[in-house]
Short mmCIF file of C-alpha atoms in Angstrom, two decimals:
data_model
loop_
_atom_site.label_atom_id
_atom_site.label_comp_id
_atom_site.label_asym_id
_atom_site.label_seq_id
_atom_site.Cartn_x
_atom_site.Cartn_y
_atom_site.Cartn_z
CA MET A 465 -19.98 -3.41 47.14
CA GLU A 466 -17.27 -5.00 45.01
CA GLU A 467 -16.08 -2.86 42.12
CA GLU A 468 -16.41 -4.58 38.77
CA GLU A 469 -13.01 -4.98 37.24
CA LEU A 470 -12.83 -3.96 33.61
CA VAL A 471 -11.26 -6.64 31.45
CA GLN A 472 -7.82 -5.64 30.22
CA LYS A 473 -7.15 -6.09 26.52
CA LYS A 474 -4.02 -5.56 24.47
CA MET A 475 -4.78 -2.52 22.34
CA MET A 476 -2.49 -1.03 19.76
CA PHE A 477 -2.82 2.42 18.26
CA VAL A 478 -1.47 2.27 14.74
CA MET A 479 -0.41 5.84 13.96
CA ARG A 480 0.09 6.08 10.21
CA LYS A 481 -0.99 9.62 9.43
CA ALA A 482 1.12 12.77 9.40
CA PRO A 483 0.43 15.32 12.13
CA HIS A 484 -1.55 18.52 11.55
CA GLY A 485 -2.66 17.96 7.94
CA THR A 486 -5.46 15.95 9.47
CA ILE A 487 -6.66 15.70 13.06
CA TYR A 488 -6.35 11.93 13.35
CA SER A 489 -3.02 11.91 15.20
CA TYR A 490 -4.30 14.52 17.67
CA GLU A 491 -7.70 12.97 18.37
CA GLY A 492 -6.11 9.53 18.28
CA LEU A 493 -3.89 10.60 21.14
CA GLU A 494 -6.99 11.56 23.14
CA VAL A 495 -8.24 8.00 22.72
CA VAL A 496 -4.85 6.73 23.96
CA LEU A 497 -5.19 8.78 27.13
CA ILE A 498 -8.73 7.65 27.88
CA THR A 499 -7.81 4.04 27.16
CA ALA A 500 -4.89 4.36 29.56
CA ALA A 501 -7.25 5.71 32.23
CA TYR A 502 -9.28 2.53 31.72
CA ASP A 503 -6.17 0.46 32.51
CA GLN A 504 -5.84 -1.18 29.14
CA ASP A 505 -2.56 -2.69 27.89
CA ILE A 506 -1.61 -0.03 25.38
CA SER A 507 1.03 0.25 22.74
CA MET A 508 1.52 2.76 19.94
CA ALA A 509 3.10 1.94 16.60
CA PHE A 510 4.32 4.82 14.46
CA ILE A 511 4.38 3.73 10.85
CA ASP A 512 4.52 5.42 7.43
CA ASP A 513 3.86 9.17 7.81
CA GLY A 514 3.00 8.53 11.46
CA VAL A 515 6.71 8.66 12.31
CA PHE A 516 6.46 12.43 11.84
CA VAL A 517 4.12 12.55 14.85
CA LEU A 518 7.25 11.96 16.94
CA LYS A 519 9.36 14.56 15.11
CA ASN A 520 11.14 16.99 17.42
CA ASP A 521 11.08 20.78 17.00
CA GLN A 522 7.44 20.95 15.96
CA ASP A 523 6.23 24.56 16.10
CA THR A 524 2.60 24.99 15.10
CA THR A 525 2.25 28.69 15.97
CA GLY A 526 2.58 29.76 12.35
CA ILE A 527 -0.26 27.54 11.17
CA GLY A 528 -2.43 28.45 14.16
CA ILE A 529 -3.15 24.84 15.09
CA LYS A 530 -2.76 23.57 18.63
CA GLY A 531 0.17 21.22 18.89
CA PHE A 532 0.19 18.11 21.02
CA MET A 533 3.82 17.31 21.71
CA LYS A 534 3.53 18.20 25.40
CA THR A 535 1.24 15.22 25.77
CA TYR A 536 3.82 12.85 24.35
CA PHE A 537 6.24 13.93 27.06
CA ALA A 538 3.59 13.12 29.65
CA LEU A 539 2.66 9.67 28.30
CA GLU A 540 4.84 7.91 30.88
CA ASP A 541 2.73 9.50 33.62
CA TYR A 542 -0.26 7.77 32.04
CA GLU A 543 1.70 4.51 31.99
CA VAL A 544 1.77 4.49 28.21
CA GLU A 545 5.27 3.23 27.76
CA LYS A 546 5.24 1.07 24.67
CA LEU A 547 6.01 3.34 21.73
CA TYR A 548 7.35 1.67 18.62
CA ALA A 549 8.77 3.53 15.65
CA CYS A 550 9.17 1.79 12.30
CA ASN A 551 12.78 1.89 11.06
CA GLU A 552 11.87 1.55 7.40
CA SER A 553 9.29 4.34 7.62
CA LEU A 554 11.87 6.63 9.20
CA ALA A 555 14.53 5.85 6.60
CA GLU A 556 12.09 6.31 3.70
CA ARG A 557 11.31 9.78 5.01
CA GLY A 558 14.85 10.86 5.74
CA LEU A 559 14.48 10.70 9.49
CA LYS A 560 16.97 9.41 12.04
CA LYS A 561 16.52 8.59 15.72
CA GLU A 562 18.00 11.98 16.65
CA ASP A 563 15.20 13.71 14.75
CA LEU A 564 12.58 12.41 17.16
CA ILE A 565 11.53 13.71 20.56
CA ASP A 566 13.48 12.51 23.53
CA VAL A 567 11.06 10.01 25.00
CA ASN A 568 11.36 6.28 25.38
CA ILE A 569 10.86 4.93 21.85
CA GLN A 570 11.70 1.44 20.70
CA PHE A 571 12.94 1.32 17.13
CA MET A 572 11.81 -1.75 15.26
CA ASN A 573 11.66 -3.16 11.77
CA ARG A 574 8.36 -3.72 10.02
CA SER A 575 8.49 -7.44 10.62
CA GLU A 576 8.91 -6.95 14.37
CA ILE A 577 6.03 -4.48 14.52
CA ALA A 578 3.92 -6.86 12.43
CA LYS A 579 4.58 -9.58 15.04
CA LEU A 580 3.43 -7.23 17.79
CA MET A 581 0.27 -6.45 15.82
CA GLU A 582 -0.52 -10.17 15.75
CA GLU A 583 -0.55 -10.19 19.55
CA GLN A 584 -3.08 -7.38 19.88
CA GLU A 585 -6.77 -7.86 20.56
CA VAL A 586 -7.84 -4.45 19.30
CA LEU A 587 -6.20 -2.23 16.67
CA PHE A 588 -7.12 1.47 16.37
CA PRO A 589 -6.09 3.31 13.20
CA PHE A 590 -5.10 6.98 13.56
CA MET B 440 -20.43 -12.45 17.70
CA LYS B 441 -20.40 -9.11 19.44
CA LEU B 442 -19.27 -6.41 17.03
CA ALA B 443 -18.46 -2.79 17.75
CA VAL B 444 -18.12 -0.25 14.94
CA LEU B 445 -16.05 2.95 15.01
CA ILE B 446 -16.70 5.66 12.42
CA LEU B 447 -14.10 8.35 11.92
CA ASP B 448 -15.46 10.33 9.01
CA GLY B 449 -18.40 12.44 8.03
CA PRO B 450 -21.35 11.76 5.74
CA TYR B 451 -21.30 12.30 1.98
CA ASN B 452 -17.71 13.57 1.77
CA HIS B 453 -16.41 10.10 2.47
CA GLN B 454 -17.83 6.68 1.80
CA ALA B 455 -16.95 5.55 5.32
CA PRO B 456 -20.38 6.00 6.92
CA ASP B 457 -22.00 4.17 4.00
CA SER B 458 -19.52 1.30 4.20
CA ALA B 459 -20.12 1.10 7.94
CA TYR B 460 -23.88 1.09 7.52
CA ASN B 461 -23.79 -1.60 4.82
CA PHE B 462 -21.44 -3.71 6.90
CA ILE B 463 -23.71 -3.40 9.92
CA GLN B 464 -26.75 -4.47 7.87
CA ALA B 465 -24.89 -7.53 6.60
CA ALA B 466 -23.71 -8.40 10.10
CA LEU B 467 -27.23 -8.09 11.53
CA LYS B 468 -28.60 -10.33 8.76
CA LYS B 469 -26.08 -12.96 9.76
CA GLY B 470 -27.32 -12.80 13.33
CA HIS B 471 -24.46 -10.86 14.89
CA GLU B 472 -24.96 -8.40 17.70
CA ILE B 473 -23.84 -4.82 17.14
CA ILE B 474 -23.08 -3.76 20.70
CA GLY B 475 -22.50 -0.16 19.68
CA VAL B 476 -21.49 2.30 16.99
CA PHE B 477 -19.12 5.03 18.13
CA PHE B 478 -18.77 8.21 16.12
CA TYR B 479 -15.46 10.06 16.45
CA ASP B 480 -13.50 12.74 14.58
CA ASP B 481 -15.71 14.01 11.74
CA GLY B 482 -17.82 10.91 12.25
CA VAL B 483 -19.87 12.95 14.74
CA ILE B 484 -21.28 14.94 11.82
CA ASN B 485 -23.31 11.85 10.91
CA SER B 486 -25.56 12.77 13.80
CA THR B 487 -26.89 16.19 12.80
CA LYS B 488 -30.63 16.28 12.21
CA LEU B 489 -30.16 19.35 10.02
CA MET B 490 -29.02 17.25 7.05
CA GLU B 491 -31.15 17.84 3.96
CA PRO B 492 -29.83 15.77 1.08
CA PRO B 493 -31.67 15.67 -2.27
CA GLN B 494 -34.85 13.58 -2.09
CA ASP B 495 -33.46 10.89 -4.38
CA ASP B 496 -30.32 10.36 -2.31
CA ARG B 497 -29.91 8.39 0.88
CA HIS B 498 -30.55 10.36 4.07
CA ILE B 499 -27.59 9.31 6.18
CA GLY B 500 -28.79 10.95 9.42
CA LYS B 501 -32.26 9.38 9.22
CA ARG B 502 -30.72 6.04 8.38
CA TRP B 503 -28.65 6.12 11.56
CA SER B 504 -31.65 7.24 13.54
CA GLU B 505 -33.67 4.24 12.31
CA LEU B 506 -30.82 1.94 13.24
CA GLY B 507 -30.75 3.51 16.68
CA LYS B 508 -34.51 3.02 16.97
CA SER B 509 -33.99 -0.71 16.42
CA GLY B 510 -31.99 -0.76 19.64
CA ILE B 511 -28.41 -0.29 18.52
CA ASP B 512 -26.45 2.09 20.75
CA LEU B 513 -25.25 5.05 18.68
CA VAL B 514 -22.75 7.08 20.67
CA ILE B 515 -21.45 10.45 19.53
CA CYS B 516 -18.19 11.50 21.18
CA ILE B 517 -18.78 14.64 23.22
CA ALA B 518 -15.29 16.12 22.73
CA ALA B 519 -15.35 15.64 18.95
CA ALA B 520 -18.97 16.85 18.85
CA LYS B 521 -18.25 20.09 20.71
CA ARG B 522 -15.39 20.82 18.37
CA ARG B 523 -17.66 20.45 15.36
CA GLY B 524 -20.84 22.11 16.63
CA ILE B 525 -22.85 18.98 17.28
CA ALA B 526 -24.95 19.21 20.41
CA ASP B 527 -28.18 17.76 21.80
CA ASP B 528 -30.35 20.40 20.16
CA VAL B 529 -29.24 19.33 16.66
CA LEU B 530 -28.91 15.62 17.37
CA ILE B 531 -30.83 12.99 15.43
CA GLU B 532 -33.22 10.86 17.46
CA ASN B 533 -32.06 7.58 18.93
CA ALA B 534 -28.43 8.65 19.28
CA ARG B 535 -26.71 9.98 22.38
CA ILE B 536 -23.71 12.14 23.10
CA SER B 537 -21.23 10.66 25.57
CA GLY B 538 -17.58 10.38 26.45
CA LEU B 539 -14.66 8.55 24.88
CA GLY B 540 -14.88 6.05 27.71
CA GLN B 541 -17.83 4.52 25.88
CA LEU B 542 -15.50 3.64 23.00
CA VAL B 543 -13.18 1.85 25.39
CA ASP B 544 -16.13 0.00 26.91
CA MET B 545 -17.23 -1.08 23.44
CA ALA B 546 -13.73 -2.17 22.45
CA VAL B 547 -13.44 -4.24 25.61
CA ALA B 548 -16.90 -5.80 25.38
CA ALA B 549 -16.80 -6.62 21.67
CA ASP B 550 -15.29 -9.69 20.04
CA ARG B 551 -14.32 -7.46 17.12
CA LEU B 552 -13.92 -3.73 16.60
CA VAL B 553 -14.35 -2.69 12.95
CA THR B 554 -13.30 0.85 11.99
CA PHE B 555 -14.40 2.87 8.98
CA GLY B 556 -12.84 6.18 8.05
CA ASP B 557 -10.71 8.00 5.60
CA MET C 582 -5.54 -10.65 11.01
CA LEU C 583 -7.64 -9.02 8.31
CA PHE C 584 -6.24 -5.87 6.73
CA THR C 585 -8.98 -3.60 5.39
CA VAL C 586 -7.66 -1.18 2.78
CA ASN C 587 -9.90 1.58 1.45
CA LYS C 588 -7.75 4.06 -0.47
CA SER C 589 -6.67 3.86 -4.07
CA PRO C 590 -3.25 2.24 -4.53
CA PHE C 591 -2.52 4.75 -7.31
CA THR C 592 -2.75 7.79 -5.06
CA THR C 593 -1.65 6.47 -1.66
CA ASN C 594 0.86 3.99 -0.41
CA ASN C 595 -1.72 2.32 1.83
CA LEU C 596 -1.84 -0.95 -0.08
CA SER C 597 1.91 -1.25 -0.58
CA SER C 598 2.51 -0.38 3.07
CA CYS C 599 -0.07 -2.96 4.14
CA LEU C 600 1.64 -5.64 2.08
CA GLU C 601 4.85 -4.96 4.04
CA PHE C 602 3.07 -5.70 7.31
CA ALA C 603 0.76 -8.54 6.36
CA GLY C 604 1.90 -11.86 7.76
CA ASP C 605 1.68 -15.18 5.95
CA LYS C 606 -1.91 -15.90 4.92
CA ASP C 607 -3.29 -12.69 6.45
CA PRO C 608 -6.25 -11.76 4.26
CA ILE C 609 -6.41 -8.32 2.68
CA LEU C 610 -9.73 -6.76 1.75
CA LEU C 611 -9.87 -4.02 -0.88
CA TYR C 612 -12.99 -1.90 -0.53
CA GLU C 613 -14.12 1.64 -1.33
CA ASP C 614 -11.54 3.25 -3.65
CA ALA C 615 -8.97 0.52 -3.01
CA VAL C 616 -10.91 -1.71 -5.44
CA LEU C 617 -9.29 0.30 -8.25
CA GLY C 618 -6.30 -1.92 -7.50
CA ALA C 619 -8.26 -4.95 -8.70
CA GLN C 620 -8.51 -3.65 -12.27
CA GLN C 621 -6.57 -5.84 -14.72
CA GLY C 622 -3.67 -4.49 -16.69
CA SER C 623 -2.52 -1.82 -14.24
CA LYS C 624 1.02 -1.00 -13.24
CA ILE C 625 0.47 -2.77 -9.92
CA GLU C 626 -0.96 -6.02 -11.31
CA SER C 627 2.31 -7.89 -11.01
CA THR C 628 2.82 -6.60 -7.43
CA LEU C 629 -0.58 -7.95 -6.47
CA LYS C 630 0.01 -11.27 -8.20
CA THR C 631 3.22 -11.67 -6.21
CA ALA C 632 1.44 -10.64 -3.01
CA MET C 633 -1.22 -13.27 -3.60
CA GLN C 634 1.39 -15.99 -3.24
CA LYS C 635 1.48 -15.04 0.44
CA ASN C 636 -1.84 -13.34 1.16
CA PRO C 637 -5.37 -13.95 -0.09
CA ILE C 638 -6.67 -10.71 -1.57
CA TYR C 639 -10.38 -9.94 -1.63
CA ALA C 640 -12.24 -7.13 -3.36
CA LEU C 641 -15.69 -5.94 -2.35
CA LYS C 642 -18.20 -6.59 -5.13
CA GLU C 643 -20.47 -3.71 -4.27
CA ASP C 644 -17.57 -1.26 -4.58
CA LEU C 645 -16.31 -2.88 -7.81
CA ASP C 646 -19.80 -2.63 -9.34
CA ALA C 647 -20.12 0.99 -8.25
CA ARG C 648 -16.93 1.80 -10.12
CA GLY C 649 -17.72 -0.31 -13.19
CA ILE C 650 -14.75 -2.61 -12.63
CA LYS C 651 -15.41 -5.95 -14.30
CA ASN C 652 -11.99 -7.15 -15.46
CA ILE C 653 -10.50 -8.27 -12.21
CA ILE C 654 -6.93 -9.46 -11.77
CA ALA C 655 -7.00 -13.26 -11.76
CA GLY C 656 -6.74 -14.59 -8.23
CA ILE C 657 -8.44 -11.69 -6.48
CA GLN C 658 -11.53 -13.08 -4.78
CA VAL C 659 -14.66 -10.99 -5.20
CA ILE C 660 -16.89 -11.02 -2.12
CA THR C 661 -19.97 -9.16 -1.00
CA TYR C 662 -20.60 -7.47 2.36
CA ASP C 663 -21.66 -10.95 3.57
CA GLY C 664 -18.17 -12.14 2.76
CA PHE C 665 -16.74 -9.09 4.55
CA VAL C 666 -18.66 -10.18 7.65
CA ASP C 667 -17.34 -13.74 7.22
CA LEU C 668 -13.79 -12.42 7.19
CA VAL C 669 -14.41 -10.39 10.34
CA GLU C 670 -15.82 -13.50 12.03
CA LYS C 671 -12.58 -15.32 11.33
CA HIS C 672 -10.00 -12.56 11.86
CA LYS C 673 -9.45 -9.53 14.04
CA VAL C 674 -9.37 -6.36 11.99
CA ASN C 675 -6.34 -4.18 11.26
CA PRO C 676 -7.91 -1.16 9.52
CA TRP C 677 -5.31 0.17 7.13
CA LEU C 678 -7.12 3.45 6.37
#
């Protein structure tokens, strides 16, 4: 029997919320992983407070909340390779490239990310 | 058009489930097909049958249940549900608990995904 | 694409951030608490008037009525949930929650 091929859509996860104060960035990541398992064309845009999701040196032991940074290091294994960080959002928050985890991140201006958003078929907010 | 709706926040605390419900009603009136409503994050709390709001306020759980009875697929994410103590024994009628894969299916099958949350 | 903004522009940067990403003619819908931004005479009125040169801005009537907002910034288009559906028919949704 022929296997039905699932249609592939361009899906972008727009990560705008800070980590840990709310669960959106954590549970949003779970959606990324499942979407990757379904072979969708995935990208992640880190905008506004969402740039802090990629901050290095996160240690959540003191607040007793499970961190998720290990998963970001494994994203390549899931073939999630398009991570975009917003330059203006970083600068507004006092962050530089060196402050982020050492994974493959493309640094882009708002206008470039906006253009990428135009190309998407589905946009998930987390 | 085929519309899918994603709800990320719980009843009463946030307006999101109300906005979603009102949007769905308007879409149905215009003849659109709601291929599914997926409840994620605190959105899963919309599905507890234990809700007991004051009599003169809307009953969000019952409202969803009636929508489900009309044939719309209401899917409660199992991972988010477990986290928040939502299980089959407290679930409203006409909703079902299932995996995140259902959200992907909906997003792929729909012409539009509309998300409501905080 | 349609940007749907639901938080108050006086307590969050959602609306201002959205305006930085909206492309030419992308519609922006203010609903839930974001409709506070439609009130005339606020500190953001001029920002919105400038934004409207590039992007049509809509405010959801049902949310305006709920909050007693009647004096709407000139140029903001008041629509009902029917209009919300119309916008979704025409544009994919970028939920700027």
